[in-house]
PDB file of C-alpha atoms in Angstrom:
ATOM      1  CA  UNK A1359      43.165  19.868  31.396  1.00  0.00           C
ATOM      2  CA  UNK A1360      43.135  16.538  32.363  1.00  0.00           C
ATOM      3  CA  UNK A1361      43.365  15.530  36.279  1.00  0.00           C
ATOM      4  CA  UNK A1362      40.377  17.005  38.058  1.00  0.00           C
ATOM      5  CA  UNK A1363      37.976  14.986  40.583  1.00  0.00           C
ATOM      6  CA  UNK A1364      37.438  11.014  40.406  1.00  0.00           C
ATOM      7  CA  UNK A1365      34.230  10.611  38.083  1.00  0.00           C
ATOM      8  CA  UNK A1366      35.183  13.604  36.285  1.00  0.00           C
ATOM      9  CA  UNK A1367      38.239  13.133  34.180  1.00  0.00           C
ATOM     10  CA  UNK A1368      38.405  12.090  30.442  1.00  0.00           C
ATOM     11  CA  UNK A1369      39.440   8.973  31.511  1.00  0.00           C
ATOM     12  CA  UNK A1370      36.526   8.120  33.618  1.00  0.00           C
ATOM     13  CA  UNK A1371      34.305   9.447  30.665  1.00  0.00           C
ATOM     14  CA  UNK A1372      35.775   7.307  28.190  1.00  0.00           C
ATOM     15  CA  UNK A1373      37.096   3.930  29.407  1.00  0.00           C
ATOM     16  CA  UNK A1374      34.005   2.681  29.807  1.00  0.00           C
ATOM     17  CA  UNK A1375      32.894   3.249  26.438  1.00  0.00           C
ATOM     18  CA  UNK A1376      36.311   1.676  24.943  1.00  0.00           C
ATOM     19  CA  UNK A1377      35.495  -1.617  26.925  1.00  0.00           C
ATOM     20  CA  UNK A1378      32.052  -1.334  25.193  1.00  0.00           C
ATOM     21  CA  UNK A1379      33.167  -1.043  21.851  1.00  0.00           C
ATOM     22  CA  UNK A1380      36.817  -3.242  21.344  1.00  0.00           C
ATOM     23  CA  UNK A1381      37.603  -1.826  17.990  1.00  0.00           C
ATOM     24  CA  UNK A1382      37.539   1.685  19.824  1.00  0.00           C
ATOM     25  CA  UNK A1383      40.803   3.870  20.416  1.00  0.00           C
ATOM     26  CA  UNK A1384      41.972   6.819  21.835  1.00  0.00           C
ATOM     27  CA  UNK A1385      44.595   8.950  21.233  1.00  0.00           C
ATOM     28  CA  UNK A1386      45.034  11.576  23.757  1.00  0.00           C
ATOM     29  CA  UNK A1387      47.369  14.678  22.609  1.00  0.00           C
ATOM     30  CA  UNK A1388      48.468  16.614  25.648  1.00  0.00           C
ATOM     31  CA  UNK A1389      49.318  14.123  28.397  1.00  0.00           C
ATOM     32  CA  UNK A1390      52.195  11.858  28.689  1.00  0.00           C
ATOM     33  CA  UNK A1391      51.995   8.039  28.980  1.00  0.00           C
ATOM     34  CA  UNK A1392      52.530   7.799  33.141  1.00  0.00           C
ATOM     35  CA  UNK A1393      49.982   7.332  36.020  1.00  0.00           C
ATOM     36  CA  UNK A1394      46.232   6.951  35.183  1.00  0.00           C
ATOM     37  CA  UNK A1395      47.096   7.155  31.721  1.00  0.00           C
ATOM     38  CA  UNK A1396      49.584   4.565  31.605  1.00  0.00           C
ATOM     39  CA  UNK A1397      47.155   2.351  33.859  1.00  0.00           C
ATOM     40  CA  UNK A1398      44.334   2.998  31.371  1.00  0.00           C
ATOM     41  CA  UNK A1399      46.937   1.762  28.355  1.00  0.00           C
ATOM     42  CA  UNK A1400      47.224  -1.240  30.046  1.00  0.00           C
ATOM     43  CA  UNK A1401      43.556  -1.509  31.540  1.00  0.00           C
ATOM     44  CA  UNK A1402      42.544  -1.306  27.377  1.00  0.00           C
ATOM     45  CA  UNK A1403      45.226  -3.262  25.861  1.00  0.00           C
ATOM     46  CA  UNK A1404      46.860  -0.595  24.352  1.00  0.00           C
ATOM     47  CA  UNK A1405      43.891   1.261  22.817  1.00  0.00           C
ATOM     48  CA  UNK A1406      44.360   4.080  25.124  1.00  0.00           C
ATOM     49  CA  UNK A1407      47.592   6.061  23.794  1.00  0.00           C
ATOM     50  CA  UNK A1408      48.948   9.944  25.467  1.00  0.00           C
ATOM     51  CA  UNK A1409      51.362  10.832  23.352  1.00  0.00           C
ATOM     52  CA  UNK A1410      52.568  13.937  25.556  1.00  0.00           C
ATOM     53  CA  UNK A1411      52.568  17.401  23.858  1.00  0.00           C
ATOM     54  CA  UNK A1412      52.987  17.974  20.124  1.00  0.00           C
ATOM     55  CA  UNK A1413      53.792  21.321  18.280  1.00  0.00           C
ATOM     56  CA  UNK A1414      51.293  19.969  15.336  1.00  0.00           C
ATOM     57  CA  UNK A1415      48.184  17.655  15.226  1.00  0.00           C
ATOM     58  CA  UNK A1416      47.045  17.918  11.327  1.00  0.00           C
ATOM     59  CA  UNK A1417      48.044  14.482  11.101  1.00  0.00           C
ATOM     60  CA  UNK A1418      46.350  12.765  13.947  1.00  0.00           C
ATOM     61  CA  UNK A1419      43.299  14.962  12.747  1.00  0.00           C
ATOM     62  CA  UNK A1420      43.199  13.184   9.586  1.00  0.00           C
ATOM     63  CA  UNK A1421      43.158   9.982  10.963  1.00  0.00           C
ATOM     64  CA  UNK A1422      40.363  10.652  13.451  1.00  0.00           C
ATOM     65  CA  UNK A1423      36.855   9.383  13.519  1.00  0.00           C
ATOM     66  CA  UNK A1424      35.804  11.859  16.398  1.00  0.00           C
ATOM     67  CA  UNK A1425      36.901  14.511  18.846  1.00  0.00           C
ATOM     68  CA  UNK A1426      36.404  14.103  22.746  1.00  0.00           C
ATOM     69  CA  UNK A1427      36.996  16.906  23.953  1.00  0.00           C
ATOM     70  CA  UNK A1428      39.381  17.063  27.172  1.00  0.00           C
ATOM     71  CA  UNK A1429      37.868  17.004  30.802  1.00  0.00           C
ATOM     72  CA  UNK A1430      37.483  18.807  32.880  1.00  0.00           C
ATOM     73  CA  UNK A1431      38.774  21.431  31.223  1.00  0.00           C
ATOM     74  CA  UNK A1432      38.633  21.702  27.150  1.00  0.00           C
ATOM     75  CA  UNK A1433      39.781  24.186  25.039  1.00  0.00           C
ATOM     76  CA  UNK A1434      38.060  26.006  22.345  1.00  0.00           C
ATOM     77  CA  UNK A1435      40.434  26.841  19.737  1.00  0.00           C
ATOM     78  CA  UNK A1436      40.996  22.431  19.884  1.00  0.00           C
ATOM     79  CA  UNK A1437      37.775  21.720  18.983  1.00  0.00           C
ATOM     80  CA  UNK A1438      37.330  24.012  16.244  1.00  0.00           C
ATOM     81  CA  UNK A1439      40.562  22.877  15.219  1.00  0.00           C
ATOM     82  CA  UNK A1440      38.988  19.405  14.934  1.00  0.00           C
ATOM     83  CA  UNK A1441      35.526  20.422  13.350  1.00  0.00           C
ATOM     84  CA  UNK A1442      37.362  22.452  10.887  1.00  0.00           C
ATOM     85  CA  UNK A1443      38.984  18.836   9.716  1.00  0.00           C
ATOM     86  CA  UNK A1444      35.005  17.583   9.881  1.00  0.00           C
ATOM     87  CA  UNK A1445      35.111  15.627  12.918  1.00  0.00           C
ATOM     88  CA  UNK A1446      32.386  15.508  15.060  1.00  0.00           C
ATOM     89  CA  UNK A1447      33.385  17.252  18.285  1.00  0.00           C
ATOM     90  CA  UNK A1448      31.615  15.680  21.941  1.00  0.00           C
ATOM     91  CA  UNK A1449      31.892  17.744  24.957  1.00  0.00           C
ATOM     92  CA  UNK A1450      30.718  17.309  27.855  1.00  0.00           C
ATOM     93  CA  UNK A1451      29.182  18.669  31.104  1.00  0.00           C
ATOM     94  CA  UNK A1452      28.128  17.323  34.109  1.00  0.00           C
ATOM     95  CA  UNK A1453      25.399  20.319  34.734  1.00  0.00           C
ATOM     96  CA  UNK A1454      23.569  22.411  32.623  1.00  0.00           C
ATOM     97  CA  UNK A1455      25.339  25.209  34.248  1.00  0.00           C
ATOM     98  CA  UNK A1456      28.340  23.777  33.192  1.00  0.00           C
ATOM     99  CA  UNK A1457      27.498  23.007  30.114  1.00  0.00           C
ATOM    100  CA  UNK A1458      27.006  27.041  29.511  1.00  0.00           C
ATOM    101  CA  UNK A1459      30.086  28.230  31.239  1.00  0.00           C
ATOM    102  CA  UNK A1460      32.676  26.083  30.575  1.00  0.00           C
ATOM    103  CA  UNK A1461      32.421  24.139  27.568  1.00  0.00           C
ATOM    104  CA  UNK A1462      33.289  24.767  23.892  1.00  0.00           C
ATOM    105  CA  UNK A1463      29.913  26.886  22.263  1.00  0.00           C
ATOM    106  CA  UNK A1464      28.004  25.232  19.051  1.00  0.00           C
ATOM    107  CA  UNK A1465      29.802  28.095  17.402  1.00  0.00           C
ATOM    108  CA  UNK A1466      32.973  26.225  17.483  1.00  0.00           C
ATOM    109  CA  UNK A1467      31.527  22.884  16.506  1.00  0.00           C
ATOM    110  CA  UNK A1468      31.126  20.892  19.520  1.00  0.00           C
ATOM    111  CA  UNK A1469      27.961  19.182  20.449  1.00  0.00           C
ATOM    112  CA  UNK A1470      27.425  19.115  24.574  1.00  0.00           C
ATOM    113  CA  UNK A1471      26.056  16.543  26.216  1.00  0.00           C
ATOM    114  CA  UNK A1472      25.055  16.664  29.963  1.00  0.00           C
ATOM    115  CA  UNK A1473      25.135  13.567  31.711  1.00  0.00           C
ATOM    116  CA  UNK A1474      27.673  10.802  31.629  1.00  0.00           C
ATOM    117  CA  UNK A1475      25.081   8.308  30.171  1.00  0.00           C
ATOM    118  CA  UNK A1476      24.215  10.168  27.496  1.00  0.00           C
ATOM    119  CA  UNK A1477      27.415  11.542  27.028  1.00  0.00           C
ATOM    120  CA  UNK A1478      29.050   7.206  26.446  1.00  0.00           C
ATOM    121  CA  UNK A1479      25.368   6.944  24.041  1.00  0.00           C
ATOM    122  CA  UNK A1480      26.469   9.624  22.182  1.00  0.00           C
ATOM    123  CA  UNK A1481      30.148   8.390  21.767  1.00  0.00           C
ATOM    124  CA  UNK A1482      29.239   4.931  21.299  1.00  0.00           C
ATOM    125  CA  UNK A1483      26.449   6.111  18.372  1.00  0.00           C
ATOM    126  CA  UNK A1484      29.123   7.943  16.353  1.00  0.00           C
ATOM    127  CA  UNK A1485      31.807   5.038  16.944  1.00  0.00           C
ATOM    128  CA  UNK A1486      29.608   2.598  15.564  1.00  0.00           C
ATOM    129  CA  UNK A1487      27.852   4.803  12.998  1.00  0.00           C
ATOM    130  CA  UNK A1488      29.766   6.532  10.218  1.00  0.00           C
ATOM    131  CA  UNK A1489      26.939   8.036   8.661  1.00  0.00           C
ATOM    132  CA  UNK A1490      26.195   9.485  11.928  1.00  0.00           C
ATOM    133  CA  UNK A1491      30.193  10.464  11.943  1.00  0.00           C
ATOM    134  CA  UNK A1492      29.635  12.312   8.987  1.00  0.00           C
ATOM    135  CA  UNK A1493      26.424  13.708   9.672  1.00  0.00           C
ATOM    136  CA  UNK A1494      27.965  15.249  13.118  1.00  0.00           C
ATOM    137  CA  UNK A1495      31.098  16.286  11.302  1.00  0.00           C
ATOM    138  CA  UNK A1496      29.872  18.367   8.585  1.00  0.00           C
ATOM    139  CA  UNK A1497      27.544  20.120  10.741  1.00  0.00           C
ATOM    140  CA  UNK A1498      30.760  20.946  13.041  1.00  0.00           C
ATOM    141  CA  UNK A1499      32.146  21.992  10.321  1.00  0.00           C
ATOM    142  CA  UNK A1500      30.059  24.099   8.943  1.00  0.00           C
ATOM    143  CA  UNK A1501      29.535  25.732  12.283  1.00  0.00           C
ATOM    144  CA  UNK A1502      33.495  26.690  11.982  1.00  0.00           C
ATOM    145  CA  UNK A1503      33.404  28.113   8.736  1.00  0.00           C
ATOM    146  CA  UNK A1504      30.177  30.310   9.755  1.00  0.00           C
ATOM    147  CA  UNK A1505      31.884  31.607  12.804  1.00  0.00           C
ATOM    148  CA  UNK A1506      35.413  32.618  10.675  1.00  0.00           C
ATOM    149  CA  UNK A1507      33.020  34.466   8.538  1.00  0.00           C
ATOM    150  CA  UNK A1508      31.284  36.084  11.008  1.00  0.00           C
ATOM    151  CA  UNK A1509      34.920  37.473  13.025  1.00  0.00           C
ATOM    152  CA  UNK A1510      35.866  39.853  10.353  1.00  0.00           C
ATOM    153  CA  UNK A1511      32.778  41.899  10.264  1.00  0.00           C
ATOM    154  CA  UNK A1512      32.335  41.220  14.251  1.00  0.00           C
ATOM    155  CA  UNK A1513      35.399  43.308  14.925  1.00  0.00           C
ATOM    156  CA  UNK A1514      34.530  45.766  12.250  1.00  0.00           C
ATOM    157  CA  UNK A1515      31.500  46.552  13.823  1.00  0.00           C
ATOM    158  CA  UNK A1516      33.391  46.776  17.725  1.00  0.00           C
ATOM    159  CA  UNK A1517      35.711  49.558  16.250  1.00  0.00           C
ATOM    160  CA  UNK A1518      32.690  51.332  14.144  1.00  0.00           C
ATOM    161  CA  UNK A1519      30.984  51.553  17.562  1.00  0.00           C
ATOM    162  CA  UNK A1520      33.396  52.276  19.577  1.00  0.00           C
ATOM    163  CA  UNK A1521      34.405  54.971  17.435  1.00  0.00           C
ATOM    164  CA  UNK A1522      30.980  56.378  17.547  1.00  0.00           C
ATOM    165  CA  UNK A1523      30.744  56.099  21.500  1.00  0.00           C
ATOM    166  CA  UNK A1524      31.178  58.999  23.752  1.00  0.00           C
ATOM    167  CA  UNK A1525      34.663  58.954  26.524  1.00  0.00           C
ATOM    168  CA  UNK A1526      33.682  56.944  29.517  1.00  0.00           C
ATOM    169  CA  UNK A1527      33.291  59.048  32.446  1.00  0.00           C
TER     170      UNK A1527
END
């Protein structure tokens, strides 16, 4: 989820943007503190943290101000994880195409920005901006709780018409 070409990584995404804004942090669930992660903790003073995998991430949930979601791959049931806490989620693609095939829908919360310089605006806006935070987090939120009520009668309506379908030849 997290090596993948130079330019391309979550690391290349966000270390400029933590050099732009010093009070900035990241905490990165998933990877462990060695190679370009370690360099990066060092690079940053310590503001970039992988804490390696974790069975449970309520708690660094409630201590987050945003959710970057991981590059180059992300995952989906993460980042409604996150907006279901009402933290903005940021993905991002590097191509429109991208942007519809592998990234984490609206429906789950996250916001996708195409482009790297838009994508360090964005994150920069909602570091320095906690109305903007909130703004971008209760819309990710909401976006969560309309998709959970939407799966119930989803699947009801999948079995009503499959039900009412004719064998497959």
């Amino acid at each position: 989820k997290y090596d993948g070409p130079e330019g391309g990584t979550l690391l290349d995404l966000v270390e400029p943007v933590l050099h732009e804004h010093p009070r900035a942090r990241l905490l990165a669930v998933g990877p462990a503190d060695d190679g370009a992660w370690r360099r990066a903790r060092k690079a940053t003073g310590g503001r970039v943290v992988a804490v390696g995998a974790r069975s449970g991430v309520r708690d660094i949930l409630t201590a987050a101000d945003l959710y970057v979601e991981s590059r180059p791959f992300g995952g989906t049931s993460a980042a409604a994880e996150a907006a279901s806490h009402g933290l903005p989620v940021v993905s991002f693609a590097a191509t429109e195409l991208e942007a519809q095939l592998l990234t984490t829908p609206a429906e789950y919360g996250a916001t996708t920005i195409v482009g790297a310089g838009e994508h360090r605006e964005t994150l920069g806006r909602l570091i320095e901006d906690a109305q903007a935070r909130a703004e971008s987090g209760a819309l990710a939120r909401a976006a969560v709780v309309a998709a959970d009520a939407a799966w119930e009668p989803g699947v009801e309506d999948v079995y009503r018409r499959a039900l009412a379908s004719e064998p497959a030849s």
